Structure formats: structure tokens, C-alpha cells
Tab-separated table of C-alpha atoms in Angstrom:
chain	number	residue	atom	x	y	z
A	8	MET	CA	-13.418	14.279	0.628
A	9	GLU	CA	-9.980	15.837	0.168
A	10	GLY	CA	-7.336	14.534	2.560
A	11	ALA	CA	-9.493	11.541	3.526
A	12	GLN	CA	-8.246	7.969	3.601
A	13	LYS	CA	-10.305	4.989	2.523
A	14	ILE	CA	-10.663	2.487	5.380
A	15	THR	CA	-12.395	-0.828	4.681
A	16	VAL	CA	-14.072	-2.912	7.395
A	17	ILE	CA	-14.810	-6.556	6.561
A	18	ARG	CA	-17.120	-8.658	8.720
A	19	THR	CA	-15.931	-12.249	8.809
A	20	GLY	CA	-18.136	-15.198	9.633
A	21	GLY	CA	-18.803	-16.712	12.993
A	22	SER	CA	-20.845	-19.594	14.277
A	23	PHE	CA	-24.541	-18.942	14.802
A	24	ILE	CA	-24.128	-19.763	18.515
A	25	SER	CA	-21.420	-17.126	19.010
A	26	GLY	CA	-23.409	-14.392	17.270
A	27	GLY	CA	-22.479	-15.133	13.668
A	28	GLY	CA	-26.118	-14.898	12.589
A	29	ALA	CA	-26.700	-11.469	14.134
A	30	ARG	CA	-26.048	-8.164	12.416
A	31	TYR	CA	-23.263	-6.081	13.930
A	32	GLU	CA	-23.310	-2.308	14.173
A	33	LEU	CA	-20.265	-0.369	13.027
A	34	LEU	CA	-19.667	3.045	14.580
A	35	ALA	CA	-17.166	5.776	13.721
A	36	ASP	CA	-16.549	8.359	16.432
A	37	GLY	CA	-19.684	7.168	18.271
A	38	VAL	CA	-22.013	7.491	15.260
A	39	LYS	CA	-23.641	4.344	13.829
A	40	ILE	CA	-22.693	4.122	10.174
A	41	ALA	CA	-23.570	0.557	9.175
A	42	SER	CA	-25.334	-2.635	10.179
A	43	MET	CA	-23.209	-5.505	8.896
A	44	ALA	CA	-24.140	-9.104	8.128
A	45	THR	CA	-21.576	-11.893	7.728
A	46	ASP	CA	-19.145	-11.389	4.811
A	47	GLU	CA	-20.191	-7.771	4.191
A	48	ARG	CA	-17.700	-4.958	3.770
A	49	VAL	CA	-18.020	-1.222	4.344
A	50	ASP	CA	-15.762	1.479	2.906
A	51	LEU	CA	-15.258	4.583	5.047
A	52	PHE	CA	-13.547	7.796	4.004
A	53	LEU	CA	-12.090	9.287	7.173
A	54	PRO	CA	-10.414	12.696	7.348
A	55	THR	CA	-6.924	13.152	8.764
A	56	GLY	CA	-6.779	12.782	12.535
A	57	GLU	CA	-7.699	10.412	15.342
A	58	HIS	CA	-10.871	8.321	15.041
A	59	MET	CA	-12.594	5.734	17.242
A	60	LEU	CA	-13.862	2.761	15.250
A	61	SER	CA	-16.280	0.565	17.230
A	62	ALA	CA	-18.417	-2.520	16.692
A	63	ARG	CA	-21.157	-4.172	18.719
A	64	ASN	CA	-23.733	-6.909	18.374
A	65	GLY	CA	-26.850	-5.352	16.850
A	66	VAL	CA	-29.132	-7.499	19.021
A	67	TRP	CA	-27.504	-6.849	22.411
A	68	THR	CA	-26.759	-3.142	22.030
A	69	SER	CA	-26.510	-2.659	25.797
A	70	VAL	CA	-23.189	-4.560	25.730
A	71	GLU	CA	-20.220	-2.199	25.436
A	72	PRO	CA	-18.849	-2.024	21.900
A	73	GLN	CA	-15.328	-3.202	21.134
A	74	SER	CA	-13.307	-0.209	19.940
A	75	ILE	CA	-10.028	0.579	18.274
A	76	LEU	CA	-8.366	3.984	17.936
A	77	ILE	CA	-6.964	4.729	14.491
A	78	ASN	CA	-4.908	7.650	13.260
A	79	VAL	CA	-5.492	8.741	9.677
A	80	PRO	CA	-3.414	8.477	7.612
A	81	SER	CA	-3.019	4.905	8.798
A	82	ARG	CA	-0.691	2.223	7.509
A	83	TYR	CA	-3.602	-0.184	7.967
A	84	ARG	CA	-6.343	0.362	5.387
A	85	THR	CA	-8.377	-2.748	6.178
A	86	TYR	CA	-9.916	-3.807	9.487
A	87	ARG	CA	-11.582	-7.111	10.245
A	88	LEU	CA	-14.686	-7.473	12.406
A	89	ASP	CA	-14.646	-11.060	13.678
A	90	SER	CA	-17.652	-12.474	15.501
A	91	ALA	CA	-16.343	-16.027	16.021
A	92	SER	CA	-15.882	-15.490	19.768
A	93	GLY	CA	-17.565	-12.263	20.766
A	94	VAL	CA	-16.669	-9.042	18.965
A	95	LEU	CA	-13.107	-8.523	17.776
A	96	LEU	CA	-12.161	-5.502	15.666
A	97	GLN	CA	-8.544	-5.480	14.493
A	98	PRO	CA	-6.263	-4.395	11.649
A	99	ALA	CA	-5.951	-6.835	8.749
A	100	LEU	CA	-3.129	-7.302	6.294
A	101	GLU	CA	-5.454	-7.325	3.274
């Protein structure tokens, strides 16, 4: 896709008790694009503009997803989905 930027989302581990064993759903602009297990990564190619990147526990989908707004082009090309204590989606320095 011309003008698109590659954005990588990496799911880090978490304890089984805090949801580390569950798959997490990754959404871009409200559309489910992946179901991620621990240590998986997903590459997205997002067009220029504002995008909402969200993640939620795949088991308890009624819980509101944790979201982050990103503007493409973005200085951050990698985002980390951490499930060690709930759902945390944040830019990474990788």
C-alpha cells in the first residue's frame, strides 16, 4: 500500500493468573485484525492519518478494550501489548 507505514505489535508474556494464557484481540479502527498469543507479533500497514489501535482479552470481550491513538507517519513503529497486569498497549523503543 503506497504511503502506508509498517507498524509492529508485539504481545509480551504475562502470568497465567493475570491473563497471560489467554489470546488477546488486536483491533485497528474498531476492526478485529488478529488474535494474539504470548510472544506473537503482527505487522500492520496503516495509511497516512489517525488510527485507533486497541487490544482486549479474547475471553472477556465484554470488557472495554485498551486503546491508543496513533498518527501515521509515526515516530514509533513498534507497540507492545503487555498482559502482565491487565491489558497495556504502549509504544516500544524496539
